[in-house]
Coordinates of C-alpha atoms in Angstrom, one line a residue:
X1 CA 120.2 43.6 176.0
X2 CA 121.3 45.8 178.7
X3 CA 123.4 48.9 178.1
X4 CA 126.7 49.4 177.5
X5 CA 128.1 51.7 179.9
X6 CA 131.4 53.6 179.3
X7 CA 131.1 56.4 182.0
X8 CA 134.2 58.0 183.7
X9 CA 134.2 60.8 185.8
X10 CA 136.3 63.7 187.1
X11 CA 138.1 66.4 184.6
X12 CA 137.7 63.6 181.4
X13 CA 109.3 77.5 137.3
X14 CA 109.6 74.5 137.9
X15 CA 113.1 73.4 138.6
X16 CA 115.1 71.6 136.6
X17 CA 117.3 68.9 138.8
X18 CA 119.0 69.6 141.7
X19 CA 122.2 67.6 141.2
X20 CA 124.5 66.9 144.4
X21 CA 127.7 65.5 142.9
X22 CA 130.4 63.5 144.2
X23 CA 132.9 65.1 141.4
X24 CA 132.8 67.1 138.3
X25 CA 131.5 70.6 137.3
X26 CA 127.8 71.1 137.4
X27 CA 126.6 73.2 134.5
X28 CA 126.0 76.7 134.3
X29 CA 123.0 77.4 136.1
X30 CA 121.4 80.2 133.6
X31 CA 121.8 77.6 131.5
X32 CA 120.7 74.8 133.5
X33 CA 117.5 76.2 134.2
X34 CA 116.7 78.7 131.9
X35 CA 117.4 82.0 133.6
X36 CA 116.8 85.0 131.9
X37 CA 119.2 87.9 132.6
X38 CA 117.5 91.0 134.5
X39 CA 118.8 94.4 132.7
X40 CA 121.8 94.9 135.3
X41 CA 124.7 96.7 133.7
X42 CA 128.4 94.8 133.2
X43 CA 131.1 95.5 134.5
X44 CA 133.9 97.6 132.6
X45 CA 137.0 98.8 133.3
X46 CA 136.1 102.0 134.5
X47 CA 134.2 100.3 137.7
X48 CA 137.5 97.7 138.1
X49 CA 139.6 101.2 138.8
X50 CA 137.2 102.4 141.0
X51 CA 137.4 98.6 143.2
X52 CA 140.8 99.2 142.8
X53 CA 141.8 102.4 143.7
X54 CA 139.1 102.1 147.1
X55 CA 140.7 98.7 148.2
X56 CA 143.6 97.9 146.8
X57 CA 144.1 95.9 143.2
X58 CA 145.3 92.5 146.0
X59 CA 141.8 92.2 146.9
X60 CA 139.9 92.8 143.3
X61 CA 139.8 89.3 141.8
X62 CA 139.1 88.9 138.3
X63 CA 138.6 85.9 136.1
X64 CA 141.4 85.8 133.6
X65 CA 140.1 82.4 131.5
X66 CA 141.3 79.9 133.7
X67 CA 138.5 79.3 136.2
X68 CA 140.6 81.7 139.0
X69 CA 137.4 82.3 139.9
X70 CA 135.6 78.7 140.0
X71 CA 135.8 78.5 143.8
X72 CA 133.4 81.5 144.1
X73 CA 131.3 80.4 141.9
X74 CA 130.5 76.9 142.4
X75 CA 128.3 75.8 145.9
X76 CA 130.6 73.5 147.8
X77 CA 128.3 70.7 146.7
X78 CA 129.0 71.1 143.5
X79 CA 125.2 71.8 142.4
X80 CA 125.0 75.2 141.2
X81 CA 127.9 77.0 139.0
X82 CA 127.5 80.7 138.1
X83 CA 129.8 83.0 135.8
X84 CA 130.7 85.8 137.8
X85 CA 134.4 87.8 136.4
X86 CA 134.7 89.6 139.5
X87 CA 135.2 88.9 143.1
X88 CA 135.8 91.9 145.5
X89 CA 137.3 91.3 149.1
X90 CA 136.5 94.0 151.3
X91 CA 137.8 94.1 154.4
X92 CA 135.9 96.7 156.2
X93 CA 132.2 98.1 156.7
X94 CA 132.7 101.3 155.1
X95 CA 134.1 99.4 152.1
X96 CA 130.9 97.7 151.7
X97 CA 129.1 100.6 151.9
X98 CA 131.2 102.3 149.2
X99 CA 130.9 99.3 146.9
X100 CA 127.4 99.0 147.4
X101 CA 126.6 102.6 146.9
X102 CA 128.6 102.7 143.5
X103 CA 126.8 99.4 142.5
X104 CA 123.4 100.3 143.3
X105 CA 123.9 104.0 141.2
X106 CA 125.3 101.8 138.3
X107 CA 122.7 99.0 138.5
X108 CA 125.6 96.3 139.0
X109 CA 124.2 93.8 140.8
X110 CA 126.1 92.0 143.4
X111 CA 126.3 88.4 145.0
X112 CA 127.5 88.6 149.1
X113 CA 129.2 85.4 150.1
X114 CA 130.3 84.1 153.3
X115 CA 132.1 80.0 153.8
X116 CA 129.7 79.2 150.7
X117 CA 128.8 75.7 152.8
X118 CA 124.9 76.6 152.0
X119 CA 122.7 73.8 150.3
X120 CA 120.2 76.1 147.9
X121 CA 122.2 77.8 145.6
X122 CA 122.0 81.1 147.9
X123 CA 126.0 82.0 148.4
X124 CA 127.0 82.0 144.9
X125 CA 125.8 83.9 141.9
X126 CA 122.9 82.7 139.0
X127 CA 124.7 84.8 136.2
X128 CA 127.3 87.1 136.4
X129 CA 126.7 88.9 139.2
X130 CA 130.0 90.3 141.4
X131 CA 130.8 88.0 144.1
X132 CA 131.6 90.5 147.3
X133 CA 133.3 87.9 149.8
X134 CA 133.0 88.7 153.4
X135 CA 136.3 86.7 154.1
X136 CA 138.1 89.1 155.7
X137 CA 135.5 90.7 157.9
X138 CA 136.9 87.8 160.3
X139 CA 137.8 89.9 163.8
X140 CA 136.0 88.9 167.2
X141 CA 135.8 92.3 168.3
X142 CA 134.7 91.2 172.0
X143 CA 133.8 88.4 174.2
X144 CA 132.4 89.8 177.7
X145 CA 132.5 86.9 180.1
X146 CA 130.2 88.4 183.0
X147 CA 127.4 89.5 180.3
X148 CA 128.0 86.3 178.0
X149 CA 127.7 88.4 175.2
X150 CA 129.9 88.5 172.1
X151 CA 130.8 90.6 169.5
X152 CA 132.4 89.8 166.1
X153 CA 132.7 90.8 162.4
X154 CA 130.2 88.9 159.9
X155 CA 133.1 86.4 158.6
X156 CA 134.1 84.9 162.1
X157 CA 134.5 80.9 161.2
X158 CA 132.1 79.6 163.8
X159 CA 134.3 77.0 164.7
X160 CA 136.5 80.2 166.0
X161 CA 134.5 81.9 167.4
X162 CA 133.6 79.2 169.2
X163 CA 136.9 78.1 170.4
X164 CA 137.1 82.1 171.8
X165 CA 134.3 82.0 173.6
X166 CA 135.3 78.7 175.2
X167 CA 138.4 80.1 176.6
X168 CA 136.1 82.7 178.8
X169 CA 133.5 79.5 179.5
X170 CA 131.1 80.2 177.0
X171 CA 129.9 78.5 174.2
X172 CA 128.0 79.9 170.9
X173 CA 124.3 78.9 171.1
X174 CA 124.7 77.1 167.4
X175 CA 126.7 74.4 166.4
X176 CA 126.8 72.8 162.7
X177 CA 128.8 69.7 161.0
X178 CA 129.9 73.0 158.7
X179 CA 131.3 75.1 162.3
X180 CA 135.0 74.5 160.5
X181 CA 134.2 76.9 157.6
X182 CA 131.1 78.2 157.4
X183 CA 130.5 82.0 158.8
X184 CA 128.6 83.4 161.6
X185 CA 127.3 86.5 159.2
X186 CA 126.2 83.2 157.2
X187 CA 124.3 81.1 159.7
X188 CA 122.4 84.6 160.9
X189 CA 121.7 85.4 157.0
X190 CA 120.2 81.7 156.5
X191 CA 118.8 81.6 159.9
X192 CA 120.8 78.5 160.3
X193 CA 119.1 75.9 163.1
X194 CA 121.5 73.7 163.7
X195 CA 122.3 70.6 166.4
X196 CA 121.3 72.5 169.7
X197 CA 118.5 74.3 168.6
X198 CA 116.6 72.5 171.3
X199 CA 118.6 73.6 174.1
X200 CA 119.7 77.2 172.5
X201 CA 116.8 77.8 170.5
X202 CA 117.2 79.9 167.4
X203 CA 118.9 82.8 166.4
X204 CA 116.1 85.0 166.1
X205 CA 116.6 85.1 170.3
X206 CA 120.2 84.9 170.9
X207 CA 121.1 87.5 168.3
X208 CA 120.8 90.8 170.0
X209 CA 121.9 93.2 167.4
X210 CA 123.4 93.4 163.8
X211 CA 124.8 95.8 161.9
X212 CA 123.8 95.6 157.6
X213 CA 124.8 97.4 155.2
X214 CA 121.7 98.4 152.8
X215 CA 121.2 98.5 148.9
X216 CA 121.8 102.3 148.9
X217 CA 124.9 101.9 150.9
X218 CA 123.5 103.1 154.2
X219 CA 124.9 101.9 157.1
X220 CA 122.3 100.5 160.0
X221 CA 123.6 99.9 163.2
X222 CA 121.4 98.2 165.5
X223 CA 123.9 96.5 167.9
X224 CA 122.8 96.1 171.0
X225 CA 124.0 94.4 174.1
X226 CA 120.7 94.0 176.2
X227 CA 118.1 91.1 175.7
X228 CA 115.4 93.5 176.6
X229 CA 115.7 96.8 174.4
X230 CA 111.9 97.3 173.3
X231 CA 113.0 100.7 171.3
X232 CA 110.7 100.4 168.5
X233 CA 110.4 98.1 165.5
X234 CA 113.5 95.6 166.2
X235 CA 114.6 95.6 162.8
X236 CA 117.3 93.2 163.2
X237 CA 114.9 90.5 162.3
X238 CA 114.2 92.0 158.8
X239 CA 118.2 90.6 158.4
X240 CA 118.2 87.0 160.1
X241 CA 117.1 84.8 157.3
X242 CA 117.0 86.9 154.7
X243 CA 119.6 85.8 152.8
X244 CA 121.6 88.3 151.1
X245 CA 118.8 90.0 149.7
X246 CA 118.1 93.2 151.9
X247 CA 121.4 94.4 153.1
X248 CA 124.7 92.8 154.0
X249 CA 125.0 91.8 157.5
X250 CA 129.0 92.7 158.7
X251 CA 128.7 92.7 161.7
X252 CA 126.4 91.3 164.9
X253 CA 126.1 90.8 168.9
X254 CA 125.1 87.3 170.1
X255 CA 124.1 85.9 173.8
X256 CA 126.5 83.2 174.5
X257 CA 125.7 80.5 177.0
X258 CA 127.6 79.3 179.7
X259 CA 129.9 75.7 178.7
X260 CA 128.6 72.9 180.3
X261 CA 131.5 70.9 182.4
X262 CA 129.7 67.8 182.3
X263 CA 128.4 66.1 178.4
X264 CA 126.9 62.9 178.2
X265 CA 125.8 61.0 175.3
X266 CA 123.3 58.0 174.8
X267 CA 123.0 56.6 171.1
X268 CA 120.4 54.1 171.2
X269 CA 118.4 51.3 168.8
X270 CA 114.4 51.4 168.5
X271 CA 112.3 49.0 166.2
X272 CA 109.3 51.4 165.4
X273 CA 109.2 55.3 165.3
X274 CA 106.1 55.1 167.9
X275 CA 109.2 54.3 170.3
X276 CA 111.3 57.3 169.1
X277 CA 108.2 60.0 169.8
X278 CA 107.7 57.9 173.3
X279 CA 111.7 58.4 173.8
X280 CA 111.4 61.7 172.6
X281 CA 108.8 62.8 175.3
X282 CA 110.5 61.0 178.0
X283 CA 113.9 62.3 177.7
X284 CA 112.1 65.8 178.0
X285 CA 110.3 64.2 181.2
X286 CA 113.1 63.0 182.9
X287 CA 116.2 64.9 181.4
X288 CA 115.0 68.3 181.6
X289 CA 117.3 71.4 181.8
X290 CA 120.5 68.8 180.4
X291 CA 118.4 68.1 177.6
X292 CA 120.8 69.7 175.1
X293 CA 120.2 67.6 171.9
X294 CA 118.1 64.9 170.5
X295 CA 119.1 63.6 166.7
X296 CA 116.9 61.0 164.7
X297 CA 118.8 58.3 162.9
X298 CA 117.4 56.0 160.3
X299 CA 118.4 52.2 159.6
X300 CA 119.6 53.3 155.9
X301 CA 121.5 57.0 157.0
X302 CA 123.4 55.0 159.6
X303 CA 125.0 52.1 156.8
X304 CA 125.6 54.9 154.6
X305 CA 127.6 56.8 157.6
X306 CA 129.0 53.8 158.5
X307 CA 129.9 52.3 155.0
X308 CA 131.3 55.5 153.6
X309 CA 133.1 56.8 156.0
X310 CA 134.1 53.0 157.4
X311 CA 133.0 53.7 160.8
X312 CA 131.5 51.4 163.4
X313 CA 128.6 51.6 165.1
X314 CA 129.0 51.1 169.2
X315 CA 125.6 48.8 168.5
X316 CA 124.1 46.8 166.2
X317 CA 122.1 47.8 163.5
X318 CA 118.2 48.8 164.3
X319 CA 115.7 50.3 162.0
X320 CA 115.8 54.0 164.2
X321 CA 118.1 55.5 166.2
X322 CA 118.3 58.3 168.5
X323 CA 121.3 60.3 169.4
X324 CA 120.9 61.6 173.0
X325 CA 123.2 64.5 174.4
X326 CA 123.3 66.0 178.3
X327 CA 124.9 68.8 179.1
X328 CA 125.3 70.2 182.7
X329 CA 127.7 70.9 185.7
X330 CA 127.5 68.1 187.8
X331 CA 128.5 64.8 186.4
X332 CA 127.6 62.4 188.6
X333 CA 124.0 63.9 188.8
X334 CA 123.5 64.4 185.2
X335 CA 124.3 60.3 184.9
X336 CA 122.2 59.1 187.5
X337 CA 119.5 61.2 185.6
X338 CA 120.2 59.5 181.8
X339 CA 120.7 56.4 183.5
X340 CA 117.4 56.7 185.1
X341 CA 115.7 57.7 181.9
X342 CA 117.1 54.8 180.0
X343 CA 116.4 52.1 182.3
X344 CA 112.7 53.8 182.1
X345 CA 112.9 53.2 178.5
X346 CA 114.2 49.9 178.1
X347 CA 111.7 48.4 181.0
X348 CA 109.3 49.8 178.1
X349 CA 110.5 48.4 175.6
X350 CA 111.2 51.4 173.4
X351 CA 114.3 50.8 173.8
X352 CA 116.4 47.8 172.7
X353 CA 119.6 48.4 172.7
X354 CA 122.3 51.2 173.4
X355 CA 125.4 52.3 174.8
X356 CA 126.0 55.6 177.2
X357 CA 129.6 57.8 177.7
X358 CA 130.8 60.7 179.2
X359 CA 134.1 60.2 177.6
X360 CA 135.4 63.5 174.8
X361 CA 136.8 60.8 172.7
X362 CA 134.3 58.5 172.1
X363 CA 131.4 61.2 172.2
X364 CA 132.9 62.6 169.5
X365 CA 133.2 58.8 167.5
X366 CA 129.5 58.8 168.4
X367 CA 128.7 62.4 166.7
X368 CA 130.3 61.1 164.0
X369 CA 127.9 58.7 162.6
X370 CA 125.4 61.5 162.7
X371 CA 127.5 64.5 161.6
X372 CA 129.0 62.7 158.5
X373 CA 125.7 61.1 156.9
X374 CA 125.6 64.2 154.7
X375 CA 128.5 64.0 152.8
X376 CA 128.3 60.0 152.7
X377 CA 125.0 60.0 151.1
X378 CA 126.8 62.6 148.6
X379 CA 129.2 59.5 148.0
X380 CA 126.6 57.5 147.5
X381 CA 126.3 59.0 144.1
X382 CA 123.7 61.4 142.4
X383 CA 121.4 62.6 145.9
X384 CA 118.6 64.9 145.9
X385 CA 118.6 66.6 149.3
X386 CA 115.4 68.0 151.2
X387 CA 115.6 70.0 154.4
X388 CA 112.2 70.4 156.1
X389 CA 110.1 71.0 159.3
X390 CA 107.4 68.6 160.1
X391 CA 104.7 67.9 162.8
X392 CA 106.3 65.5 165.6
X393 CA 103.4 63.2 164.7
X394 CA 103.9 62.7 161.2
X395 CA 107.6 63.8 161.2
X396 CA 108.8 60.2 159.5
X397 CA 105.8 59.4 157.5
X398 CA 106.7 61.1 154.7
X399 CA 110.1 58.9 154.1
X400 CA 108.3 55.6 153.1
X401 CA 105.6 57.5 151.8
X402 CA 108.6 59.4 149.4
X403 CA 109.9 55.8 149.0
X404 CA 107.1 54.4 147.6
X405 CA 106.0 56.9 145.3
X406 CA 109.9 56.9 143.3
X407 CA 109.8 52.8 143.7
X408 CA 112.9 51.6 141.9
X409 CA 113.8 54.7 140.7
X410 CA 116.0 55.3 143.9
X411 CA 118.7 53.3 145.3
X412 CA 118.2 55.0 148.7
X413 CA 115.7 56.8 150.4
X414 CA 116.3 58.1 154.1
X415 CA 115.8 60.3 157.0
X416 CA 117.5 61.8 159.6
X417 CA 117.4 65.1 161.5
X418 CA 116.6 66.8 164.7
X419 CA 113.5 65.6 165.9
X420 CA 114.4 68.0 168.8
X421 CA 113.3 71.1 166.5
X422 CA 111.0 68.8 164.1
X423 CA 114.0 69.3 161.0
X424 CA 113.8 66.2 158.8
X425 CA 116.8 65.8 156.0
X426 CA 115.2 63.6 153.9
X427 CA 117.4 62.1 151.3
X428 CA 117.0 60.2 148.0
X429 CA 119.8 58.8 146.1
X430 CA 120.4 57.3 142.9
X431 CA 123.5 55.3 141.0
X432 CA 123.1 58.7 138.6
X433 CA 121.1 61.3 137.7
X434 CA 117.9 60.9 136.2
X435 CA 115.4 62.6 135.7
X436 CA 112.3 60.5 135.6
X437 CA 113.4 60.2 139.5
X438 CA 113.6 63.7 139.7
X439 CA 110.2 64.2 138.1
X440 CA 109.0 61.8 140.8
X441 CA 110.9 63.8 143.6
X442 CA 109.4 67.2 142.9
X443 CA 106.7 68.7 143.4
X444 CA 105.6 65.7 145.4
X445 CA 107.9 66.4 148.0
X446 CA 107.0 70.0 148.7
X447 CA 103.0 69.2 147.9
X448 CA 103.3 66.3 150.8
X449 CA 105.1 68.9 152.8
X450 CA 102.4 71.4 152.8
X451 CA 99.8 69.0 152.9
X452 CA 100.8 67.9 156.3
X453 CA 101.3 71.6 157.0
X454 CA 105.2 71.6 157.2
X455 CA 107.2 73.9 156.2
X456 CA 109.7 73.4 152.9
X457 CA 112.6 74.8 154.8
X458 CA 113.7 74.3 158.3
X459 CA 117.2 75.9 158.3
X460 CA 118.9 76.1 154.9
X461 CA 116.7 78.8 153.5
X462 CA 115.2 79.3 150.1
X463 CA 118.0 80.2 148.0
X464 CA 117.9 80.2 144.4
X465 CA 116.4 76.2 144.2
X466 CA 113.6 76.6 146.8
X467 CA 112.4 80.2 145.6
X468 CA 109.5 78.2 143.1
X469 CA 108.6 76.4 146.2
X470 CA 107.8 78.8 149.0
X471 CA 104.2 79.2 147.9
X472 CA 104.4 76.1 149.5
X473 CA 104.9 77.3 153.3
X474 CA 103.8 80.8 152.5
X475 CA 100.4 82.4 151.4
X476 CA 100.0 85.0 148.8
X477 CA 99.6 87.9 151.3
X478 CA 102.8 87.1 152.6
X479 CA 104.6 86.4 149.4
X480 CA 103.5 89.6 148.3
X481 CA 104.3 91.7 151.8
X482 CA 108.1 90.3 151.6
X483 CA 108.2 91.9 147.6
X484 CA 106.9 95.1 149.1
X485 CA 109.8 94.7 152.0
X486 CA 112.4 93.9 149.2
X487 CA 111.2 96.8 146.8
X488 CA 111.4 99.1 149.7
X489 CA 115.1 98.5 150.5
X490 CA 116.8 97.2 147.3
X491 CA 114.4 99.3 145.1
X492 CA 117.1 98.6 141.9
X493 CA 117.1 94.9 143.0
X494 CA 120.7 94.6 143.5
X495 CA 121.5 92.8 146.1
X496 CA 121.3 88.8 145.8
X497 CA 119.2 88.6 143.2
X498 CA 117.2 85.3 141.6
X499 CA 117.4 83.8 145.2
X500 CA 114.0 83.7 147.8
X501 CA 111.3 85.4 145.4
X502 CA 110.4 83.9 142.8

């Protein structure tokens, strides 16, 4: 079949299971897997009056026995529950600083928490730690159309800040299904990869400065608003990606891009994934500088999309599918471009089927059977989720490889991701929990990974559920340089504790 062509134009130890759960409390996760307690202090009411009389009592949240607090503490997946009493809701830097400097002299340790939409138990605490929400650290402080570079506070929704940048022609160089609540301060903390990463590339290069507040309570400004500033160590990249756990990022300065005018989008069918690495390489051949994102689709992460959600797809189904997106300033160029590419790979035969639009409303219909297989495979019952980075080559092998080693065990096993960056989510799901699947799951997972010299996690982070696994990804040398990095600026081991180091 030909393609369908809907273009306008003009202005339109080892763990214990990982649980992702439809509904329902998990259980405590000390308890769940055996934590023991480090020697922190607890909290008393002499450090409630001082939260009190430095912010305000409105924005000192204790637990009074009802589960006030349950928000805070449990992930939005529902797979990790801790038991903090406390949740303090600063709403400047200096705060942060002041809490931090009375916790780390009274050994309290604390729990920083952005939109909590993270997937390894990193945003929310393992036993009672205090939860310090950044939830009202929420200003954009600047957008500079002529330098594209924008300035905010750590708890900017990206989704806002987004839509702010847009109204000077910009856009944010990352973009997540989570852009409606998670936080900026968040995705820089997790390093958070995202859809575009192949166009934007990651934050690590369009993050030009931060400012983090450190165990001790120092304050460390390294904002900047230059891409070239080669003034010494460039610290800031101690921060991205380091999850909570050596200072607490409030605020930051990131290159934004210039908003494309014209977006295309291709979603197309393929019968082997020898055709999606040929596609792959052609629609970097011919596409070039509108290249903005290429997504992987599996046969069995489409019907659950589709199923869940009751969505249909604009073709029938195939066993892969890619997700192909343009972006440039010239419409009518950009689609005589894809359509040369696609005729390219449909004369082939890599292509067998697929539809093309340039059209906001059905792009967005389109995005939608890739944005929402997440939280459909989470309806799909109990489903152990895996983020990680493979080689191009081998990036799908590992799904029927994973398939065949849990058999029966699984009701679904699938892939999807962004074979732009070499991301796989890899997926299985089960009617419910059990944990002779889980068994079969783990290590094998991360010992495949490795084996194939991956890397266990793309762009969630470690967290508290991959911290067992890192020796995976990382040698002993380095393990042991990022506890010397970690003892050297949380020396009292306050800040995030349990989470990335084992």
């Amino acid at each position: 079949m030909r393609f369908q062509s809907m273009l306008k134009f003009g202005n339109g130890v080892r763990n214990h299971c990982r649980m992702y759960m439809a509904s329902g409390l998990p259980e405590f996760t000390q308890k769940h897997y055996n934590v023991k307690r480090n020697n922190y202090a607890i909290v008393d009411d002499k450090d409630i009056s001082f939260f009190n009389s430095l912010m305000g009592a409105q924005y000192v949240l204790q637990d009074a026995g009802a589960d006030d607090l349950l928000c805070y503490n449990v992930d939005f997946l529902r797979s990790v529950r801790g038991n903090s009493e406390l949740v303090l809701r600063p709403g400047t830097t200096q705060e942060i600083s002041e809490i931090l400097r009375y916790c780390n002299k009274r050994h309290l340790a604390v729990c920083p928490q952005g939109g909590n939409t993270g997937l390894v138990g990193g945003a929310v605490p393992v036993c009672d730690e205090i939860i310090i929400s950044m939830s009202r650290l929420n200003k954009v402080l600047n957008i500079d159309e002529i330098t594209g570079i924008a300035s905010c506070e750590a708890a900017c929704i990206l989704e806002n800040l987004d839509a702010k940048a847009r109204e000077k022609g910009l856009v944010v160089p990352i973009d997540l299904g989570a852009k409606s609540s998670c936080h900026i301060g968040g995705n820089l903390s997790t390093n958070a990869g995202g859809l575009r990463v192949l166009r934007y590339g990651n934050l690590h290069g369009s993050v030009l400065g931060v400012e983090v507040v450190l165990a001790n309570g120092t304050i460390l400004d390294l904002m900047s608003n230059f891409k070239k500033d080669n003034t010494g160590y460039h610290l800031k990249h101690l921060f991205i990606g380091s999850e909570g756990t050596l200072g607490i990022l409030t605020k930051l300065a990131i290159l934004c891009q210039t908003a494309s005018s014209s977006v295309h989008v291709a979603f197309v069918g393929l019968n082997s994934f020898d055709s999606v690495l040929k596609t792959f390489v052609n629609a970097k051949r011919y596409l070039g500088e509108i290249l903005s994102a290429c997504e992987l689709i599996d046969e069995s992460s489409l019907d659950a999309s589709v199923k869940q959600y009751n969505l249909k797809s604009p073709i029938e189904n195939y066993p892969f599918h890619m997700l192909i997106e343009t972006s440039g300033s010239n419409a009518s160029h950009d689609s005589e471009k894809l359509h040369f590419f696609l005729e390219h790979c449909m004369d082939s035969g890599d292509v067998i089927n697929g539809t093309v639009t340039n059209e906001v409303g059905k792009i967005q219909e389109i995005w939608k059977l890739r944005e929402l297989i997440p939280t459909a495979l989470i309806r799909d019952g109990f489903c152990f989720k895996y983020d990680i980075s493979l080689p191009l080559r081998s990036f799908y092998e590992i799904v029927p490889v994973l398939e065949g080693h849990v058999g029966k065990l699984a009701k679904r096993v699938c892939g999807y991701g962004h074979l732009g960056d070499s991301n796989l989510h890899l997926n299985v799901s089960c009617e419910k929990y059990s944990r002779e699947l889980y068994e079969r799951i783990e290590p094998f997972i991360y010992e495949h990974t490795a084996k194939l010299k991956g890397s266990v996690s793309a762009e969630h982070g470690i967290g508290f559920t991959k911290k067992n696994y890192l020796k995976y990804s990382k040698s002993s040398e380095a393990i042991a340089m990022m506890r010397e990095v970690k003892k050297l600026l949380d020396p009292n081991g306050i800040l995030n504790p349990y989470k990335v180091l084992n």
